[in-house]
Tab-separated table of C-alpha atoms in Angstrom:
chain	number	residue	atom	x	y	z
A	45	MET	CA	0.022	-0.246	-0.003
A	46	VAL	CA	1.209	3.264	-0.930
A	47	THR	CA	0.169	6.064	1.895
A	48	LEU	CA	1.225	9.506	2.703
A	49	HIS	CA	2.931	10.127	6.237
A	50	ALA	CA	0.698	12.414	7.639
A	51	ASP	CA	2.736	14.357	10.383
A	52	ARG	CA	5.678	14.900	7.816
A	53	ALA	CA	3.003	15.809	5.104
A	54	ALA	CA	1.745	18.448	7.690
A	55	ARG	CA	4.877	20.241	8.780
A	56	VAL	CA	5.767	20.163	4.983
A	57	ARG	CA	2.619	22.212	4.542
A	58	GLU	CA	3.619	24.777	7.206
A	59	GLU	CA	6.930	24.802	5.609
A	60	MET	CA	5.117	25.917	2.350
A	61	LYS	CA	3.012	28.179	3.925
A	62	LYS	CA	6.072	30.285	5.505
A	63	GLN	CA	7.466	30.727	2.178
A	64	GLY	CA	4.503	31.613	0.287
A	65	LEU	CA	4.267	28.630	-1.821
A	66	SER	CA	0.935	26.981	-2.077
A	67	GLN	CA	1.952	24.042	-4.362
A	68	ILE	CA	4.949	21.717	-4.984
A	69	LEU	CA	6.433	18.988	-6.825
A	70	VAL	CA	8.854	16.414	-4.774
A	71	THR	CA	10.803	14.657	-7.261
A	72	TYR	CA	13.886	13.485	-5.321
A	73	THR	CA	13.842	9.500	-4.336
A	74	SER	CA	15.101	9.860	-0.578
A	75	SER	CA	12.185	13.056	-0.259
A	76	VAL	CA	9.537	10.655	-1.810
A	77	TYR	CA	10.435	8.085	0.515
A	78	TYR	CA	10.497	10.578	3.305
A	79	LEU	CA	6.848	11.398	2.668
A	80	THR	CA	5.110	8.207	1.356
A	81	GLY	CA	7.617	5.567	2.771
A	82	VAL	CA	7.987	4.253	-1.134
A	83	TRP	CA	11.742	4.047	-2.535
A	84	ILE	CA	11.854	4.659	-6.345
A	85	SER	CA	15.339	5.106	-8.342
A	86	PRO	CA	13.217	6.140	-11.627
A	87	MET	CA	16.216	6.521	-13.918
A	88	GLU	CA	15.515	8.330	-16.813
A	89	ARG	CA	11.686	7.998	-16.276
A	90	GLN	CA	8.866	10.132	-14.228
A	91	LEU	CA	8.790	10.125	-10.203
A	92	ALA	CA	6.629	13.148	-8.787
A	93	LEU	CA	4.776	14.033	-5.626
A	94	TYR	CA	2.167	16.899	-5.879
A	95	LEU	CA	1.222	18.584	-2.388
A	96	ASP	CA	-1.028	21.888	-2.002
A	97	LEU	CA	-2.120	23.543	0.651
A	98	ASP	CA	-5.610	22.477	0.352
A	99	GLY	CA	-4.883	19.063	1.314
A	100	ARG	CA	-4.226	17.314	-2.202
A	101	ALA	CA	-1.548	14.604	-2.510
A	102	VAL	CA	-0.953	12.957	-6.092
A	103	LEU	CA	2.070	10.678	-6.707
A	104	PHE	CA	2.779	10.549	-10.428
A	105	GLY	CA	5.005	7.454	-11.493
A	106	ASN	CA	5.633	4.599	-14.394
A	107	ASP	CA	3.740	1.525	-14.288
A	108	LEU	CA	6.946	-0.173	-13.995
A	109	PHE	CA	7.249	1.306	-10.648
A	110	GLY	CA	4.598	-1.289	-9.280
A	111	LEU	CA	2.553	1.511	-7.216
A	112	THR	CA	-1.009	0.212	-5.840
A	113	ASP	CA	-3.487	0.785	-3.578
A	114	PRO	CA	-2.988	4.440	-2.488
A	115	ALA	CA	-4.150	5.107	0.730
A	116	ALA	CA	-6.070	8.280	1.219
A	117	PRO	CA	-5.546	11.507	0.855
A	118	LEU	CA	-2.990	9.981	-1.360
A	119	ALA	CA	-3.904	9.524	-4.822
A	120	LEU	CA	-1.826	7.482	-8.106
A	121	MET	CA	-1.497	8.762	-11.422
A	122	ILE	CA	0.481	5.991	-13.588
A	123	HIS	CA	1.681	6.410	-16.925
A	124	ASN	CA	3.798	3.841	-19.151
A	125	ASP	CA	6.776	3.959	-21.247
A	126	ILE	CA	4.845	5.422	-24.641
A	127	ASP	CA	3.173	7.843	-22.554
A	128	ASP	CA	3.695	11.482	-22.079
A	129	PRO	CA	5.236	11.425	-18.589
A	130	VAL	CA	4.337	14.886	-18.032
A	131	ALA	CA	1.106	15.104	-18.988
A	132	ASP	CA	-0.749	14.375	-15.859
A	133	ILE	CA	1.082	16.837	-13.821
A	134	ALA	CA	0.326	19.480	-16.490
A	135	ARG	CA	-3.681	18.863	-15.874
A	136	THR	CA	-2.861	18.773	-12.237
A	137	VAL	CA	-1.051	21.631	-11.294
A	138	ARG	CA	-2.724	24.859	-10.874
A	139	PRO	CA	-1.708	28.509	-12.245
A	140	GLY	CA	0.949	30.499	-10.612
A	141	LYS	CA	3.659	29.697	-8.546
A	142	LEU	CA	4.984	26.097	-8.423
A	143	GLY	CA	7.802	25.128	-5.986
A	144	ILE	CA	10.204	22.765	-7.893
A	145	ASP	CA	12.963	20.642	-6.197
A	146	LYS	CA	16.276	21.054	-7.152
A	147	TRP	CA	16.686	17.108	-8.403
A	148	TRP	CA	13.876	17.532	-11.407
A	149	PRO	CA	15.403	16.651	-14.772
A	150	SER	CA	15.110	19.881	-16.877
A	151	ARG	CA	13.480	17.811	-19.496
A	152	HIS	CA	10.685	17.191	-17.302
A	153	LEU	CA	10.507	21.046	-16.402
A	154	LEU	CA	10.838	22.046	-19.834
A	155	ALA	CA	8.050	19.821	-20.778
A	156	LEU	CA	5.587	21.326	-18.201
A	157	MET	CA	6.651	25.033	-18.868
A	158	GLU	CA	5.632	24.307	-22.583
A	159	LYS	CA	2.307	22.786	-21.843
A	160	ARG	CA	1.538	25.048	-18.645
A	161	PRO	CA	2.938	28.750	-19.597
A	162	ASP	CA	0.211	30.212	-16.671
A	163	VAL	CA	2.422	28.249	-14.188
A	164	GLN	CA	5.384	29.738	-12.739
A	165	PRO	CA	8.271	27.303	-11.580
A	166	VAL	CA	10.299	28.401	-8.281
A	167	PRO	CA	12.696	26.914	-6.163
A	168	GLY	CA	10.772	24.680	-3.932
A	169	SER	CA	13.045	22.194	-2.180
A	170	SER	CA	13.143	23.610	1.018
A	171	PRO	CA	10.101	22.674	2.725
A	172	VAL	CA	10.810	19.290	2.529
A	173	ASP	CA	14.530	19.942	3.124
A	174	LEU	CA	13.926	21.966	6.338
A	175	CYS	CA	11.449	19.369	7.615
A	176	ARG	CA	14.091	16.626	6.739
A	177	MET	CA	16.423	18.563	8.804
A	178	ARG	CA	14.719	18.153	12.305
A	179	LYS	CA	14.473	13.844	12.535
A	180	ASP	CA	11.503	12.579	14.170
A	181	ARG	CA	11.741	9.826	16.685
A	182	GLU	CA	11.323	7.189	14.173
A	183	GLU	CA	14.394	8.504	12.211
A	184	ILE	CA	16.443	8.912	15.400
A	185	ALA	CA	16.291	5.781	16.201
A	186	ALA	CA	16.888	4.600	12.832
A	187	LEU	CA	20.484	6.471	12.925
A	188	ARG	CA	20.921	4.964	15.828
A	189	GLU	CA	21.213	2.028	14.848
A	190	ALA	CA	23.108	2.519	11.934
A	191	SER	CA	25.779	4.292	13.784
A	192	ARG	CA	25.831	0.872	16.214
A	193	ILE	CA	26.324	-1.017	13.304
A	194	ASN	CA	29.555	1.542	11.965
A	195	ASP	CA	31.009	1.127	15.337
A	196	ALA	CA	30.885	-2.564	15.059
A	197	VAL	CA	32.283	-2.426	11.541
A	198	MET	CA	35.072	-0.093	11.991
A	199	GLU	CA	36.407	-2.593	15.029
A	200	GLU	CA	36.375	-5.331	12.435
A	201	ALA	CA	38.045	-3.157	10.261
A	202	VAL	CA	40.669	-1.945	12.392
A	203	ALA	CA	41.475	-5.707	13.665
A	204	PHE	CA	41.468	-6.889	9.700
A	205	LEU	CA	44.792	-4.646	9.092
A	206	HIS	CA	47.615	-6.692	8.642
A	207	GLU	CA	50.859	-7.170	6.753
A	208	GLY	CA	50.898	-6.752	2.815
A	209	MET	CA	47.338	-5.596	2.680
A	210	THR	CA	45.842	-3.111	0.277
A	211	GLU	CA	43.635	0.049	0.413
A	212	GLU	CA	41.178	-1.646	-1.931
A	213	GLU	CA	41.290	-4.886	0.400
A	214	THR	CA	40.504	-3.099	3.034
A	215	ALA	CA	37.691	-1.478	1.627
A	216	ALA	CA	36.627	-4.870	-0.048
A	217	TYR	CA	36.500	-6.631	3.748
A	218	ILE	CA	34.842	-3.298	5.175
A	219	GLU	CA	31.868	-3.446	2.327
A	220	SER	CA	31.479	-7.410	3.292
A	221	ARG	CA	30.969	-6.349	6.777
A	222	TYR	CA	28.204	-4.035	6.121
A	223	GLN	CA	26.501	-6.560	3.985
A	224	ALA	CA	26.832	-9.252	6.596
A	225	ARG	CA	24.761	-7.204	8.928
A	226	GLY	CA	22.026	-6.161	6.352
A	227	ALA	CA	23.197	-3.128	5.345
A	228	SER	CA	22.395	-1.365	1.542
A	229	ARG	CA	25.532	-1.332	-0.370
A	230	GLY	CA	27.644	2.273	-0.085
A	231	GLU	CA	29.496	3.798	-2.685
A	232	GLY	CA	32.968	5.214	-2.143
A	233	LEU	CA	34.084	4.656	1.312
A	234	ILE	CA	37.651	5.958	2.224
A	235	SER	CA	40.990	3.790	2.966
A	236	SER	CA	43.768	5.607	2.772
A	237	PHE	CA	47.518	4.567	3.569
A	238	GLY	CA	50.523	7.028	4.158
A	239	PRO	CA	50.794	10.020	1.927
A	240	ASN	CA	47.355	9.182	0.693
A	241	GLY	CA	45.605	10.088	4.001
A	242	ALA	CA	46.449	13.861	3.042
A	243	ASP	CA	43.726	13.415	0.216
A	244	PRO	CA	40.484	13.980	2.397
A	245	HIS	CA	38.692	12.477	-0.406
A	246	HIS	CA	41.315	9.686	-1.762
A	247	ALA	CA	39.784	6.501	-3.486
A	248	PRO	CA	40.980	3.186	-2.018
A	249	ASP	CA	43.964	2.149	-4.602
A	250	ARG	CA	46.670	-0.798	-4.703
A	251	THR	CA	49.021	1.301	-2.017
A	252	VAL	CA	50.188	-1.828	0.571
A	253	ILE	CA	50.498	-0.839	4.088
A	254	ALA	CA	53.542	0.310	5.295
A	255	PRO	CA	55.234	0.946	8.745
A	256	GLY	CA	54.674	4.597	9.646
A	257	HIS	CA	51.832	4.698	7.684
A	258	SER	CA	48.645	6.512	9.279
A	259	ILE	CA	45.364	4.930	8.046
A	260	VAL	CA	42.250	7.010	7.601
A	261	LEU	CA	39.157	4.813	7.617
A	262	ASP	CA	36.067	6.945	6.412
A	263	ILE	CA	33.545	4.397	6.395
A	264	PHE	CA	29.645	5.017	5.351
A	265	VAL	CA	26.677	3.142	4.296
A	266	PRO	CA	22.755	3.291	4.008
A	267	ALA	CA	21.906	0.912	6.663
A	268	PRO	CA	19.525	0.240	4.917
A	269	ARG	CA	18.371	3.774	4.163
A	270	TYR	CA	19.407	6.016	6.943
A	271	TRP	CA	23.034	6.257	7.014
A	272	CYS	CA	26.065	6.061	8.865
A	273	ASP	CA	29.090	8.038	8.503
A	274	MET	CA	32.283	7.598	10.830
A	275	THR	CA	35.864	8.302	10.444
A	276	ARG	CA	39.062	6.910	12.413
A	277	THR	CA	42.822	7.026	12.020
A	278	VAL	CA	45.164	4.510	13.309
A	279	PHE	CA	49.016	4.467	12.679
A	280	TRP	CA	50.644	0.803	11.506
A	281	LYS	CA	53.450	-0.524	13.822
A	282	SER	CA	54.465	3.439	14.582
A	283	ALA	CA	53.631	7.197	15.037
A	284	SER	CA	56.121	9.713	14.844
A	285	PRO	CA	55.982	12.588	17.464
A	286	GLU	CA	54.456	14.575	14.665
A	287	GLN	CA	51.909	12.359	13.831
A	288	GLN	CA	51.438	11.884	17.425
A	289	LYS	CA	51.057	15.632	17.554
A	290	VAL	CA	48.854	15.879	14.735
A	291	TYR	CA	46.309	12.936	16.041
A	292	ASP	CA	45.837	14.687	19.413
A	293	ALA	CA	45.016	18.344	17.747
A	294	VAL	CA	42.417	16.481	15.686
A	295	ARG	CA	41.002	14.613	18.590
A	296	ALA	CA	41.017	17.793	20.614
A	297	ALA	CA	39.413	19.789	18.222
A	298	ASN	CA	36.589	16.872	17.558
A	299	GLU	CA	35.805	16.797	21.129
A	300	LYS	CA	35.558	20.209	21.652
A	301	ALA	CA	33.365	21.241	19.010
A	302	GLU	CA	31.027	18.396	20.283
A	303	SER	CA	31.288	19.595	23.637
A	304	VAL	CA	29.716	22.871	22.382
A	305	ILE	CA	26.625	21.710	20.768
A	306	ARG	CA	23.477	22.924	22.296
A	307	PRO	CA	20.349	24.289	20.608
A	308	GLY	CA	19.946	27.742	19.430
A	309	MET	CA	23.330	28.097	18.247
A	310	LYS	CA	24.669	28.909	14.236
A	311	MET	CA	26.375	26.109	12.731
A	312	LYS	CA	29.659	28.262	11.804
A	313	GLU	CA	30.147	28.664	15.725
A	314	ILE	CA	30.584	25.215	15.919
A	315	ASP	CA	33.097	25.014	13.081
A	316	ARG	CA	35.006	28.047	14.667
A	317	THR	CA	35.477	26.041	17.610
A	318	ALA	CA	37.120	23.355	16.050
A	319	ARG	CA	39.102	25.434	13.587
A	320	ALA	CA	40.381	27.100	16.318
A	321	VAL	CA	42.078	24.510	18.198
A	322	ILE	CA	43.970	23.160	15.016
A	323	GLU	CA	44.918	26.700	14.432
A	324	ASP	CA	46.410	26.967	18.138
A	325	ALA	CA	48.275	23.588	17.280
A	326	GLY	CA	50.096	25.575	14.485
A	327	TYR	CA	47.840	23.622	11.716
A	328	GLY	CA	45.244	26.269	10.463
A	329	PRO	CA	45.819	26.036	6.650
A	330	GLN	CA	46.078	22.202	6.638
A	331	PHE	CA	42.163	21.642	7.669
A	332	THR	CA	41.111	22.088	4.186
A	333	HIS	CA	37.200	21.539	4.463
A	334	ARG	CA	34.055	22.109	6.281
A	335	LEU	CA	33.887	20.510	9.644
A	336	GLY	CA	30.720	18.469	8.441
A	337	HIS	CA	27.549	17.872	7.205
A	338	GLY	CA	23.790	16.559	8.060
A	339	LEU	CA	23.169	13.252	7.507
A	340	GLY	CA	19.824	11.184	7.369
A	341	LEU	CA	17.989	9.279	4.105
A	342	ASP	CA	21.178	10.810	1.975
A	343	CYS	CA	24.978	10.768	3.326
A	344	HIS	CA	25.306	14.524	2.543
A	345	GLU	CA	22.183	16.837	3.044
A	346	PRO	CA	21.338	19.996	5.087
A	347	PRO	CA	22.260	21.235	7.572
A	348	ASP	CA	25.699	22.645	6.328
A	349	ASN	CA	28.750	22.262	9.616
A	350	SER	CA	30.665	24.729	7.971
A	351	SER	CA	32.383	28.488	8.628
A	352	VAL	CA	29.666	30.389	6.729
A	353	SER	CA	26.807	28.311	7.658
A	354	GLU	CA	24.160	30.680	9.510
A	355	THR	CA	21.817	27.669	9.988
A	356	VAL	CA	20.569	27.860	14.043
A	357	THR	CA	20.956	24.120	15.381
A	358	GLU	CA	17.675	22.606	16.676
A	359	PRO	CA	16.746	19.506	18.688
A	360	GLY	CA	16.770	16.635	16.086
A	361	MET	CA	19.285	17.505	13.728
A	362	VAL	CA	22.013	15.278	12.767
A	363	PHE	CA	25.360	16.056	11.422
A	364	SER	CA	28.873	15.139	11.191
A	365	VAL	CA	31.867	16.583	13.102
A	366	GLU	CA	35.078	15.713	11.442
A	367	PRO	CA	37.968	17.970	11.714
A	368	GLY	CA	41.216	16.865	9.899
A	369	ILE	CA	44.650	17.828	9.259
A	370	TYR	CA	46.307	17.080	5.818
A	371	LEU	CA	49.986	17.488	5.059
A	372	PRO	CA	50.628	16.474	1.307
A	373	GLY	CA	53.328	14.050	0.594
A	374	GLN	CA	53.138	12.648	4.346
A	375	PHE	CA	50.135	11.591	5.921
A	376	GLY	CA	46.457	12.959	7.155
A	377	VAL	CA	44.470	12.412	10.237
A	378	ARG	CA	40.914	12.952	10.449
A	379	ILE	CA	38.233	11.723	13.146
A	380	GLU	CA	34.604	12.020	12.441
A	381	ASP	CA	31.509	11.379	14.827
A	382	LEU	CA	27.604	11.608	14.310
A	383	VAL	CA	26.019	13.928	16.636
A	384	LEU	CA	22.605	14.584	17.073
A	385	VAL	CA	21.221	17.517	18.993
A	386	THR	CA	19.271	17.472	22.034
A	387	GLU	CA	17.090	19.523	24.154
A	388	THR	CA	19.977	20.090	26.477
A	389	GLY	CA	23.434	19.504	24.200
A	390	CYS	CA	24.114	16.975	21.948
A	391	GLU	CA	24.244	12.798	21.732
A	392	VAL	CA	27.449	11.452	20.126
A	393	LEU	CA	25.940	8.620	18.055
A	394	ASN	CA	29.406	6.883	17.452
A	395	ALA	CA	30.886	5.072	20.462
A	396	TYR	CA	34.388	3.648	18.900
A	397	ARG	CA	37.466	4.654	20.902
A	398	LYS	CA	39.079	7.591	20.044
A	399	ASP	CA	42.438	7.382	21.960
A	400	LEU	CA	45.497	7.117	19.421
A	401	GLN	CA	45.973	3.593	18.208
A	402	ILE	CA	49.329	1.937	17.212
A	403	VAL	CA	48.128	-1.358	15.352
A	404	GLY	CA	50.175	-4.221	13.754
A	405	LYS	CA	52.973	-4.390	16.773
């Protein structure tokens, strides 16, 4: 049965009112799932959910999606591959402003504009984005469970490190441990040895582990729909005095930032707190990225946890705190947790240890 999540739809409509939008089209897979519980990756086909302030909710999709048995107030309009995929939408929307989410392919938007010149497309992602940014009880439970899985996988990954292994071998092993726990297949997890750790987004290759390497493991996967994301850095056989100094600075930045998180503060204040610790240690220019990102049905979603983010923290927000220091040609260190903003502070969702580990001895 396809239905509409009443509480979430009501919150979206409240945001629509605030933004002067009487109707919107939601087309992004994870946002449609958020509101309907239906997960569809449409590829080139048409998927859209129409909401208006009069209570109408219509889900448009291809018959290949297998959508059946809509429950009131949600209606279905189904087309097939030889139909015009935008025709039903054009007959449904009203004249005037129509909020369009940022993911709708231009070929569909342009077709709608041609059919309905009386409709004015305007940016319309934020009503859903703002609601998704504040997780409800069901979502928080899912994110806690995903992080519990991530803690277990990280423990197994560190224990698996062995002589002669490659970054690719590490990544494949981590992937297998996720699958063993029923998680969905992830994309692009990071396993970086030695100098490769100085690239924050290094893709695992055939680099072989060697004594003195820092090992950056940034592991993330949807488990099964809500993401986990955590980074730990360990050292193989030894850690130089500078490696230890860098590690201590990154850990201090991570923990200091987490200690100040509470409702009602601008996200940029959290970034500033972590960045100041790293600057005081003498590595300010080597912290080259924002402090973190929101996470939920997408691995990266609002809020932006950066030095320019004016977003004010609210209970229910979940985002990463992941300071790092990167010394090109030498090594890198990053430590990342997910945090949940609570009524009085924050809850760190990851429990895996953060003390400096030298493994393989």
